[in-house]
Coordinates of C-alpha atoms in Angstrom, one line a residue:
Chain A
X173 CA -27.8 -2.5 -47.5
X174 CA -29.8 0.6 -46.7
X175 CA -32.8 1.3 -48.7
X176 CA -34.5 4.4 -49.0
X177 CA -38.6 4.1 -50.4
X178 CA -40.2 7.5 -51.0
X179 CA -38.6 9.1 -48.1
X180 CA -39.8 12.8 -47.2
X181 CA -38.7 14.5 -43.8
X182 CA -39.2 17.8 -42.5
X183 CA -39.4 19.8 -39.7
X184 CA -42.4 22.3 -38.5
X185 CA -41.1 25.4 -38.3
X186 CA -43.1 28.9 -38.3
X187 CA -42.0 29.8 -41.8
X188 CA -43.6 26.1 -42.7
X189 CA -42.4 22.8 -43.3
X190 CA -38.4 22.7 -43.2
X191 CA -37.4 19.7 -45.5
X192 CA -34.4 17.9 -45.0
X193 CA -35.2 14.7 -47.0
X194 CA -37.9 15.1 -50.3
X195 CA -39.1 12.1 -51.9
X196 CA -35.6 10.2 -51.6
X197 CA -35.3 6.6 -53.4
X198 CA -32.3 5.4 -52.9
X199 CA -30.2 2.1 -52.1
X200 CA -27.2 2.3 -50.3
X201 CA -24.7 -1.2 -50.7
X202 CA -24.0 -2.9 -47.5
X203 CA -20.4 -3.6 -47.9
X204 CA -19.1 -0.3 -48.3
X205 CA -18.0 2.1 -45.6
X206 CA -20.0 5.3 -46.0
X207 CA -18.6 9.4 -45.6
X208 CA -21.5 11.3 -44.9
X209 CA -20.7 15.4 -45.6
X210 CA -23.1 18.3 -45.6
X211 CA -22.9 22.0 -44.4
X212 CA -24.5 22.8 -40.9
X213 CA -28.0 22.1 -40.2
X214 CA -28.3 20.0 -43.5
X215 CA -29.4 17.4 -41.8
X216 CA -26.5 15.0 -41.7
X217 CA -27.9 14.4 -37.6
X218 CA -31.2 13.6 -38.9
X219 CA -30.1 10.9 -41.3
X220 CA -28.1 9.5 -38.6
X221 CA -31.4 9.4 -36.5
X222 CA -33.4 7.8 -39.0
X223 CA -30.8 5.1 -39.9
X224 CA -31.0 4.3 -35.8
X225 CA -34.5 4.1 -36.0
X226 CA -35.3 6.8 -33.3
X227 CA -36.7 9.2 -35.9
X228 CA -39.3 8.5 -38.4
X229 CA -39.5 10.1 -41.8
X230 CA -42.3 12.0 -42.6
X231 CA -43.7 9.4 -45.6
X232 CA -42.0 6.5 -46.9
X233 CA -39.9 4.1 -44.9
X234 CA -35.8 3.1 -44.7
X235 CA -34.9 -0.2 -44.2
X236 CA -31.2 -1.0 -42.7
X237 CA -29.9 -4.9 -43.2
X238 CA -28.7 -5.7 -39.9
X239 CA -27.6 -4.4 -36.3
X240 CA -27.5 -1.1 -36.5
X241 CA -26.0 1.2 -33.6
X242 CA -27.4 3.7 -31.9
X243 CA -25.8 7.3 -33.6
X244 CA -22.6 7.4 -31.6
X245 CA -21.6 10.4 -30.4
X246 CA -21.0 12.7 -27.7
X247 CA -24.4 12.6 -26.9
X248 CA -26.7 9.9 -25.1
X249 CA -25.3 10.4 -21.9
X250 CA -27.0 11.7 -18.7
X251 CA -24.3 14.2 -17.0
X252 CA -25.6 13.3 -13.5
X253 CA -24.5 9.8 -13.3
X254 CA -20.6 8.3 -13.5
X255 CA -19.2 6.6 -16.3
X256 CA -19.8 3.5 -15.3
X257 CA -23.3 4.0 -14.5
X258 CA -23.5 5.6 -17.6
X259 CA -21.7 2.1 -19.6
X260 CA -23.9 0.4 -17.2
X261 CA -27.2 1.5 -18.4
X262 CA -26.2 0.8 -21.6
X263 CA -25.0 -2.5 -21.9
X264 CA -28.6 -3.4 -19.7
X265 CA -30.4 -1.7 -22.4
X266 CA -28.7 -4.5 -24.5
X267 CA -29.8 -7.4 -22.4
X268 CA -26.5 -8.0 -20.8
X269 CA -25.5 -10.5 -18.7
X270 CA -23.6 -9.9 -15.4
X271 CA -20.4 -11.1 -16.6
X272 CA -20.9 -9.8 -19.9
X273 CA -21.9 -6.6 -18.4
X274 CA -18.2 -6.9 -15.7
X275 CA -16.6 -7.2 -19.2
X276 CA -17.4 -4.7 -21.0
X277 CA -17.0 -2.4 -18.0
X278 CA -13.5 -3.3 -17.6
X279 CA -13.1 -2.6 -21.4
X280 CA -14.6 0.8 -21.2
X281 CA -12.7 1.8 -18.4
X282 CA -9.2 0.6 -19.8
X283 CA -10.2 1.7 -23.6
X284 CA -11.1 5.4 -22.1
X285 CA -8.1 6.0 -19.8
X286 CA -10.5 7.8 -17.4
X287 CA -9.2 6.3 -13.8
X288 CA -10.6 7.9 -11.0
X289 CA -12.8 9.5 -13.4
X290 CA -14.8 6.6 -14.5
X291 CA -16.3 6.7 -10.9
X292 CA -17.3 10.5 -11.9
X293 CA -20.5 12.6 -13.0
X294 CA -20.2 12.8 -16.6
X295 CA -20.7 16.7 -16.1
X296 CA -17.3 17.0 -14.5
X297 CA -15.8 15.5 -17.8
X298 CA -14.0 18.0 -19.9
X299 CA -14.4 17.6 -23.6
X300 CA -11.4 15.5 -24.1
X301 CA -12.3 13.1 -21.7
X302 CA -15.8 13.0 -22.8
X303 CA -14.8 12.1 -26.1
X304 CA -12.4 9.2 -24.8
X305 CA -15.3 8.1 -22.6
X306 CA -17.9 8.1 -25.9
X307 CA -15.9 6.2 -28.4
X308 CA -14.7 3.7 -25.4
X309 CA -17.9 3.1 -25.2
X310 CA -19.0 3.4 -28.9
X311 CA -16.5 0.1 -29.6
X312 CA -17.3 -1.8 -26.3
X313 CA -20.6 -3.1 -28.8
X314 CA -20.6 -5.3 -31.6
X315 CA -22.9 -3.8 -34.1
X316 CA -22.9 -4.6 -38.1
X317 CA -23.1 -1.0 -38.8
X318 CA -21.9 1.9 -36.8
X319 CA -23.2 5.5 -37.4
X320 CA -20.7 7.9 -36.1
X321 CA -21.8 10.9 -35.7
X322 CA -19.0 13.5 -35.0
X323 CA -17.3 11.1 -32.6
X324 CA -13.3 12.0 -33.7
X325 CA -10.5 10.3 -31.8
X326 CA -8.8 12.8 -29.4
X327 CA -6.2 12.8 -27.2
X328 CA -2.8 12.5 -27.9
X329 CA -1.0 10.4 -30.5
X330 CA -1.2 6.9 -28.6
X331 CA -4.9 7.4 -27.9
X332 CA -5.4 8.0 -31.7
X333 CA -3.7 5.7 -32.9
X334 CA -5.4 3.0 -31.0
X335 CA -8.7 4.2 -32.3
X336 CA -7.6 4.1 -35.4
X337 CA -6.8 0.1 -34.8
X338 CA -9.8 -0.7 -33.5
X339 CA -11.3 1.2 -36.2
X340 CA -9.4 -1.1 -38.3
X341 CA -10.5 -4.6 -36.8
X342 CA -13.6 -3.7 -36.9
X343 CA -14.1 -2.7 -40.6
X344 CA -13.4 -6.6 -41.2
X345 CA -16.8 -7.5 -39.9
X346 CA -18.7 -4.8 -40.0
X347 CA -19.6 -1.7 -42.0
X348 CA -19.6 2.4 -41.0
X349 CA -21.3 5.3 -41.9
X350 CA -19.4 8.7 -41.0
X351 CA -20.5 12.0 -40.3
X352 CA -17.3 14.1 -39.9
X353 CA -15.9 18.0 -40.7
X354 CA -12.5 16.4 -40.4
X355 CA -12.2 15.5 -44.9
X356 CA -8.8 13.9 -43.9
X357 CA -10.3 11.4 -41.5
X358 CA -13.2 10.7 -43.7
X359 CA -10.7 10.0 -47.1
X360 CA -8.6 7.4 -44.7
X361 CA -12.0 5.5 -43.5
X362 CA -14.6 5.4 -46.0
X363 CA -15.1 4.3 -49.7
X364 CA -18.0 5.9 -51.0
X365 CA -19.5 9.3 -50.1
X366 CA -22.9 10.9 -50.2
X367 CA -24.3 14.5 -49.3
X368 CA -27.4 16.0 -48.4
X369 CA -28.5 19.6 -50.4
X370 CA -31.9 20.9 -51.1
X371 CA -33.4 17.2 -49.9
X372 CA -32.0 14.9 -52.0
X373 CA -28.8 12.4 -51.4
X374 CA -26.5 12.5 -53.6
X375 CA -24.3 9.5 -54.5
X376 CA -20.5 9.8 -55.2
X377 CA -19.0 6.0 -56.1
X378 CA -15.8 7.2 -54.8
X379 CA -14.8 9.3 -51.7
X380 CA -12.5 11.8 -53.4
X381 CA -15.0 12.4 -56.1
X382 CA -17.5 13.3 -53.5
X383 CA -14.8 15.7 -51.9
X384 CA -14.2 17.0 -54.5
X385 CA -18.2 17.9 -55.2
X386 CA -18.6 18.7 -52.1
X387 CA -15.7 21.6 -52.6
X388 CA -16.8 22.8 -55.9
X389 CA -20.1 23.6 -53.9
Chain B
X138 CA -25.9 -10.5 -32.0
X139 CA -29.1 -12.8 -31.3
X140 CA -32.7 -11.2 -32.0
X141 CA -34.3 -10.8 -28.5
X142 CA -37.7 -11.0 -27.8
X143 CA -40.1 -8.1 -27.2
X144 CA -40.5 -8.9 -23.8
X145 CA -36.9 -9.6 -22.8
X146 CA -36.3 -6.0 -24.4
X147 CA -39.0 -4.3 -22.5
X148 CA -37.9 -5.5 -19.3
X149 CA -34.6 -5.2 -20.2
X150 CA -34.8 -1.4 -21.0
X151 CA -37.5 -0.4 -17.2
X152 CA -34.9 -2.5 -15.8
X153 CA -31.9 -0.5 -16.7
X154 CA -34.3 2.8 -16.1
X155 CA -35.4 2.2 -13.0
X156 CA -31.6 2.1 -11.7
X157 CA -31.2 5.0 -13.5
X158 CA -34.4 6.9 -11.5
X159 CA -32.9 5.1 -8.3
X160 CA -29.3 6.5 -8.6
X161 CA -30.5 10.1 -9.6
X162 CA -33.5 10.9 -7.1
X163 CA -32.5 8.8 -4.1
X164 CA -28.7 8.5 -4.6
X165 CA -28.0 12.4 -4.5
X166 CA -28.9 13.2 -1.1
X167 CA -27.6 11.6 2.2
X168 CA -31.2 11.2 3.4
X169 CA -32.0 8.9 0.1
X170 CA -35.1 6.9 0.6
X171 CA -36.1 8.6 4.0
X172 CA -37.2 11.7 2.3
X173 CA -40.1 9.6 0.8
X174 CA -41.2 9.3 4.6
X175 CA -40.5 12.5 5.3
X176 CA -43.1 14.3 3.5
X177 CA -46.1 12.5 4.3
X178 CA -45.1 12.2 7.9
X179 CA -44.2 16.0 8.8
X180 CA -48.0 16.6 6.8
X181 CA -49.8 14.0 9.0
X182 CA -48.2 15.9 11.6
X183 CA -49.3 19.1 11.1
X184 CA -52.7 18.2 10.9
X185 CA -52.7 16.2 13.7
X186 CA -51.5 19.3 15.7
X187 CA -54.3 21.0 14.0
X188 CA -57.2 18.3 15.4
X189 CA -55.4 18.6 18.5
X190 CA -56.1 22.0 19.1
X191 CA -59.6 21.3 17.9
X192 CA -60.1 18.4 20.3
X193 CA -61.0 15.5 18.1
X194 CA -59.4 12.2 18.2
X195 CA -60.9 10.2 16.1
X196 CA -62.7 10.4 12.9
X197 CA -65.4 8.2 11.5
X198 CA -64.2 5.6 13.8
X199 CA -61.4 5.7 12.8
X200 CA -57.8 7.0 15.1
X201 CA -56.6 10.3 13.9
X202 CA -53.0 9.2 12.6
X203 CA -54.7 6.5 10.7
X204 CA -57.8 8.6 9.0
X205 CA -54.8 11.2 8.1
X206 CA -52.3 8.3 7.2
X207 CA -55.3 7.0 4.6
X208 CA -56.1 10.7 2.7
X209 CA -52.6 12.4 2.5
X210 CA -50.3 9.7 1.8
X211 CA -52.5 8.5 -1.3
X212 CA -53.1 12.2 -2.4
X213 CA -49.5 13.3 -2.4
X214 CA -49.1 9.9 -4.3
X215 CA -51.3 10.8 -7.2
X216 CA -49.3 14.1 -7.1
X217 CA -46.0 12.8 -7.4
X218 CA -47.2 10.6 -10.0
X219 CA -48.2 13.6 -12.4
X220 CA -45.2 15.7 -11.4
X221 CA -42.8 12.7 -12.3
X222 CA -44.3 12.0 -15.8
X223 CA -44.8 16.0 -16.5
X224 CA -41.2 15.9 -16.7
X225 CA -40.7 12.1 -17.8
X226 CA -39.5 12.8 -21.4
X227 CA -37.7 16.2 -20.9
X228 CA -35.5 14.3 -18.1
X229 CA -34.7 11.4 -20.3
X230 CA -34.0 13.1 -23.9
X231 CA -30.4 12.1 -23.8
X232 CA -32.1 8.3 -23.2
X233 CA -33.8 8.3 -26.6
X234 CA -31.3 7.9 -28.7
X235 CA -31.3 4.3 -28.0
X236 CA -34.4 2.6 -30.3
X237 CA -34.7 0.2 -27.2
X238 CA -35.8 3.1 -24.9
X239 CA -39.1 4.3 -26.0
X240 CA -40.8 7.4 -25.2
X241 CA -43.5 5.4 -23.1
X242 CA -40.7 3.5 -21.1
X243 CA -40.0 6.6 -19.5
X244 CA -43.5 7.5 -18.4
X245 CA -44.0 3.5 -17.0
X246 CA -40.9 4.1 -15.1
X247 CA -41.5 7.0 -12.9
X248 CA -44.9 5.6 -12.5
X249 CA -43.8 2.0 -11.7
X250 CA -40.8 3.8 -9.1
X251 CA -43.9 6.1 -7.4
X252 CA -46.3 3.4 -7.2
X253 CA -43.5 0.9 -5.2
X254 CA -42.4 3.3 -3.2
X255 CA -45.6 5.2 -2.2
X256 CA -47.3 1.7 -1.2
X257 CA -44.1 1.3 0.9
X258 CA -44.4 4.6 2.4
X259 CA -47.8 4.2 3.2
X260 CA -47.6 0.4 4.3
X261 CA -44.7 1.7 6.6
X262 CA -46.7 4.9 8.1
X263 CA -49.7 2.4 8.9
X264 CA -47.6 0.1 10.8
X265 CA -45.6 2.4 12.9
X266 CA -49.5 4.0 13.7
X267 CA -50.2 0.4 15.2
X268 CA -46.9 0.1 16.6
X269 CA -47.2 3.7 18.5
X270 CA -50.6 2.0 20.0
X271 CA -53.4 3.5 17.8
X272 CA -56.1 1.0 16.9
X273 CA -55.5 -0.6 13.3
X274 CA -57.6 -3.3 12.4
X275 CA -57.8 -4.7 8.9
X276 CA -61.6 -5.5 8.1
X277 CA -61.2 -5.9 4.4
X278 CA -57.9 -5.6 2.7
X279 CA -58.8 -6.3 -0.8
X280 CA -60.7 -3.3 -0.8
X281 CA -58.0 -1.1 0.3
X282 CA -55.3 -2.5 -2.5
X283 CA -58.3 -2.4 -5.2
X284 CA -58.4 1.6 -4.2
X285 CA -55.0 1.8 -4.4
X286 CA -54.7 -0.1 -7.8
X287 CA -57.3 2.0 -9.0
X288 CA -56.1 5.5 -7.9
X289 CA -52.6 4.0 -9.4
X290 CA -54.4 3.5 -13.0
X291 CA -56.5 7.1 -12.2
X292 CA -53.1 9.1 -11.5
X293 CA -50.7 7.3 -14.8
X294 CA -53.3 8.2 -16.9
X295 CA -53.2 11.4 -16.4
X296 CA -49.4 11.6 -16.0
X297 CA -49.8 10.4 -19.5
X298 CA -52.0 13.4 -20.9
X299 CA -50.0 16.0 -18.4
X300 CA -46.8 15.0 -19.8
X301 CA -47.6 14.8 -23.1
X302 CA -49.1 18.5 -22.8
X303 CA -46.2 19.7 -21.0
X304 CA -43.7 17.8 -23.0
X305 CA -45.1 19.4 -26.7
X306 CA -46.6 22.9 -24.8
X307 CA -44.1 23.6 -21.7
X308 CA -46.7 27.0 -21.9
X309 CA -50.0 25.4 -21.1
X310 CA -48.2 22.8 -19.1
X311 CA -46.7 25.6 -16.2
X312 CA -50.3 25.1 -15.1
X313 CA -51.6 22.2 -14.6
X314 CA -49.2 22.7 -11.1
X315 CA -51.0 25.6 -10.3
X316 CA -54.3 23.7 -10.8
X317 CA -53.6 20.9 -9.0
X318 CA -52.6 22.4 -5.8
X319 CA -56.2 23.2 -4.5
X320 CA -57.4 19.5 -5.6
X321 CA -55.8 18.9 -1.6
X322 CA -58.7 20.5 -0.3
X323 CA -61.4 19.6 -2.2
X324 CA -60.4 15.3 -1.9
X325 CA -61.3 14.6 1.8
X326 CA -57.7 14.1 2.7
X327 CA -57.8 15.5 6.3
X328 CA -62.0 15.1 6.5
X329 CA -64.4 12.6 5.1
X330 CA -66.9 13.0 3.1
X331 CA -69.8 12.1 5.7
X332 CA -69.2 15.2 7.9
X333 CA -70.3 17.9 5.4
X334 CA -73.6 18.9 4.8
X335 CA -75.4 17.4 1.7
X336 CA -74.7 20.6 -0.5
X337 CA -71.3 20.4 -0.7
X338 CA -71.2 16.7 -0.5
X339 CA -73.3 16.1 -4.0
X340 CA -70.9 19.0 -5.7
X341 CA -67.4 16.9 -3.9
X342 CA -68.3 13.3 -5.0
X343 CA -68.3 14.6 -8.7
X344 CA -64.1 14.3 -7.7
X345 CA -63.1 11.0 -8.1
X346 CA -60.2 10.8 -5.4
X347 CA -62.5 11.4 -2.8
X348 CA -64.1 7.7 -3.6
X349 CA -60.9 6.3 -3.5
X350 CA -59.9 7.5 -0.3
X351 CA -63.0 7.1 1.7
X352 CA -62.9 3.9 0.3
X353 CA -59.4 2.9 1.5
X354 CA -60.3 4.1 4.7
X355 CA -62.9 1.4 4.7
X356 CA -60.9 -1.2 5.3
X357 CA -60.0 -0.3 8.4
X358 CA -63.5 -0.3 10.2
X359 CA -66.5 -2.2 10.1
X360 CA -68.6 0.9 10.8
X361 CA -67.1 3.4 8.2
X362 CA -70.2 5.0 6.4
X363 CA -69.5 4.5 2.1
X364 CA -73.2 5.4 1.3
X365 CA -72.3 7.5 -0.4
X366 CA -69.2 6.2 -2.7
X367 CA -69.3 4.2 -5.9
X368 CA -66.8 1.6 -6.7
X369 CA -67.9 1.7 -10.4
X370 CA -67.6 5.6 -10.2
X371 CA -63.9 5.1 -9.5
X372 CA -63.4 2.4 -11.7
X373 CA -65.3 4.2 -14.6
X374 CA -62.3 7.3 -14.1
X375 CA -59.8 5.5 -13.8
X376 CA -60.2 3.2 -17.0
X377 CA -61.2 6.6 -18.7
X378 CA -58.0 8.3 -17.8
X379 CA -56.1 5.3 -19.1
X380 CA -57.4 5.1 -22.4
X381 CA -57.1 8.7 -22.6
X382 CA -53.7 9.0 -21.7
X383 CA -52.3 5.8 -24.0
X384 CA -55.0 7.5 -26.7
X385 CA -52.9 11.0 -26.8
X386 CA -49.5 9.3 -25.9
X387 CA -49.7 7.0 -29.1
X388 CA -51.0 10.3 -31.3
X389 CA -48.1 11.8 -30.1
X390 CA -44.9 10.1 -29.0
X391 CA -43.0 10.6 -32.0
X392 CA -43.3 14.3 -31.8
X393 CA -42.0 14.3 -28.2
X394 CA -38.1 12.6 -29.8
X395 CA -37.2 15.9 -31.0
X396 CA -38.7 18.3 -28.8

C-alpha cells in the first residue's frame, strides 16, 4: 500500500516554484501492479524517486508498505568501473554475504549475456548491452515492490522473452510500479493506471481506461 | 528481506564505497598507491635542494628531511582532504539513487580514504628518513597522533562546508582552489614558526595549521620551542569546523540529490 498525506513537490526554478505534485492525498492498494504514464518532464521520474525514498516532497509525507527498490533503470551506475564491480557495489550496499554476493554475481552475469563484457567499464557498453546489464541486475534482488523506471527488455526475441518470465515469477510475490512510453508493454503488465497533470494523480481502476484518458488528452 | 540495523547499514554502505574510491583513484594508473608517495616525496625534495643551497641542515633541532617530512606531508593532507569532498557528491550522483547511500556517506568516505592513506604516507616517509640515517627519535608520540587527529577533524569540517558550497554554487566554489593555494606559505610547512620575527609571528599563529604542525614536529625533540602554540587553540578550530560543517551539511543535503 502507498499512501500519499498532503503531498506538495516542486522544483526552484527562475520563473518560481515548478510543481510537480500539489497537495496530493491519495492511497494506492498494495496488491495491484501499477502503469505509471505522463508526458515528458511531468514528473513520472520524480514519483519514482520519492517512492524510493531518495527525494523528499516538499510538505507532507508518503509511506510505502514494504521493500521497496531503488528506481531501476538505466541509471545508478558509475561508467568507470566493470559490471561486476558495478553488481558488486550493489549487492554490499545490501549487506551481502560473500557467497550471497558469488551468487548473485553469477546470476547477473548469465541473466545479462555480457561475457567478456561483464569484466568491462560500463562506458564501453552500448545501449543494448547497458540495458541487458540494468535489468540483470534490476531482478538479481528480491524486493516487494519494484519501480521501473524506463527499464524495457531489449535484445532480441530470446532475451525478451526471458524477461518477460521473470517478470512473470516475480508478480506472484511481489508487486510493480511501471514507468514506460511503450502502452503495449504497460497493458500486458499492470492492472491499474495513474497519471500525473497539473500536480495531481489521477486514478484509473483499470489499465485501458487510463489509456484511454491518457489519449483523449 | 530482514530489517538491518542502522549500524550494519552504515558500514555496510563506506564499506562498499571505499572499494569503490579504491578501484577508481588507485586502480586506474599502473603506479596505483605509489603516487600517494610520490607527491610529498618529490616536494620534500625540492626544498631540501633549496636548504641545500642555503647551507642549513637542520632546523629547530630537528634533521632537514624530518622538519620537511612533518609540514608538507600534513599540509598537502588537509588539501587533499578539501579537494576530495569539493567533489564528493558531484562524483557520486549516480550512487544516490540507492536510499542506503546517503549524501554524507560520500563526504566520510573520501575523508576516511585520505586520512588512512595520508598517515600511511607520512608514517612511511618518517621511516625511510630514519632508515637513510637521519636522526628520528620519538619523545612523545601521543602528541604527534593528537595533531594529526585534530588537523583530520580541522580539514573534514571544512571539506564539509567547501563541498556543500561547491556542490549547490559550482561559481563561488571555483575558488576556494585559488584561495587555498597560498595557505602553503603562510603554515610553516618548510619553516617554523620560531625563526620569524615577532611581527609576523603574532599575525601567523591567528592560522590554525601552523599549531598543528609545529606541534607534530614536537614529538620528535625534546628541545623544540612550542611557546608559542596552543593546543586549545587547535582544538577550539577544529571542533568549530566540525560543527560548522555537519551544521550546513544537515541544512542542506537534500538539496545536493538533485543538483
Amino acid at each position: 500500500m502507498i499512501t500519499f498525506k498532503n503531498v506538495t513537490k516542486y522544483y526552484p526554478t527562475p520563473q518560481g516554484r515548478h510543481y510537480i505534485l500539489k497537495e496530493v492525498d491519495l492511497i494506492l492498494p498494495g496488491d495491484v501492479n501499477i502503469g505509471v504514464f505522463g508526458a515528458n518532464g511531468s514528473g513520472k521520474s520524480t514519483l519514482m524517486r520519492l517512492l524510493a525514498g531518495v527525494d523528499f516532497p516538499n510538505k507532507g509525507s508518503i509511506k510505502v508498505e514494504g521493500n521497496v527498490s531503488w528506481p531501476l533503470g538505466l541509471s545508478g551506475y558509475q561508467g568507470s568501473m566493470t559490471g561486476r564491480e558495478n553488481a558488486e557495489f550493489i549487492c554490499r550496499i545490501y549487506g551481502k554475504s560473500k557467497e550471497e554476493i558469488n551468487e548473485k554475481i553469477e546470476f547477473i552475469k548469465a541473466f545479462s549475456e555480457l561475457d567478456n563484457f561483464f569484466e568491462m567499464p560500463l562506458k564501453s557498453y552500448s545501449s543494448g548491452m547497458r540495458s541487458k546489464f540494468s535489468f540483470a541486475v534490476s531482478m538479481a534482488f528480491d524486493f516487494d515492490y519494484y519501480l521501473i523506471d524506463e527499464l524495457t527488455a531489449v535484445g532480441d526475441k530470446r532475451f525478451k522473452e526471458k524477461c518477460r518470465e521473470t517478470f512473470d515469477a516475480k508478480k506472484g510475490v511481489a508487486n510493480f510500479l511501471f514507468v514506460s512510453h511503450n502502452l503495449n508493454e504497460l497493458k500486458r503488465q499492470c492492472d491499474i493506471g495513474i497519471y500525473i497533470k497539473e500536480g495531481k494523480i489521477h486514478v484509473h481502476d483499470s489499465i485501458d481506461d487510463a489509456i484511454a484518458a491518457y489519449n483523449s488528452m | 528481506m530482514q530489517a538491518r540495523s542502522p549500524l550494519k547499514i552504515q558500514i555496510a554502505v563506506l564499506h562498499a564505497l571505499l572499494i569503490r574510491e579504491l578501484k577508481t583513484r588507485f586502480g586506474s594508473y599502473r603506479l596505483g598507491m605509489a603516487w600517494a608517495f610520490i607527491e610529498p616525496i618529490l616536494q620534500i625534495a625540492v626544498f631540501m635542494g633549496l636548504f641545500y643551497f642555503g647551507g642549513r641542515d637542520s632546523v629547530g633541532g630537528l634533521e632537514l628531511p624530518l622538519f620537511l617530512a612533518t609540514g608538507i606531508a600534513p599540509f598537502l593532507y588537509f588539501q587533499k582532504v578539501i579537494n576530495q569532498c569539493m567533489n564528493a557528491v558531484t562524483a557520486n550522483t549516480n550512487l544516490l539513487i540507492y536510499r542506503q547511500v546517503r549524501v554524507f556517506d560520500t563526504f566520510l568516505t573520501r575523508f576516511l580514504l585520505e586520512a588512512i592513506t595520508s598517515f600511511i604516507v607520512l608514517a612511511g616517509i618518517i621511516t625511510a628518513t630514519w632508515w637513510l640515517g637521519y636522526e628520528v627519535n620519538f619523545v612523545n608520540t601521543l602528541i604527534f597522533i593528537y595533531a594529526y587527529i585534530l588537523l583530520s577533524i580541522l580539514a573534514f569540517g571544512l571539506g564539509l562546508i567547501f563541498g556543500t558550497v561547491n556542490t549547490l554554487f559550482p561559481e563561488i566554489g571555483k575558488f576556494i582552489p585559488t584561495l587555498l593555494r597560498p595557505l602553503m606559505f603562510i603554515s610553516c610547512t618548510f619553516f617554523t614558526i620560531n625563526d620569524l620575527p615577532s611581527d609576523a609571528q603574532s599575525i601567523l599563529l591567528w592560522n590554525p595549521l601552523i599549531h598543528a604542525f609545529e606541534f607534530m614536529r614536537s614529538s620528535f625533540s625534546y628541545d623544540y620551542n612550542t611557546s608559542l602554540l596552543s593546543l586549545e587553540y587547535l582544538e577550539v578550530w577544529a571542533l568549530m569546523s566540525l560543527t560548522l560543517g555537519l551544521l550546513v551539511l544537515r541544512a542542506n543535503w537534500r538539496r545536493m540529490l538533485t543538483s
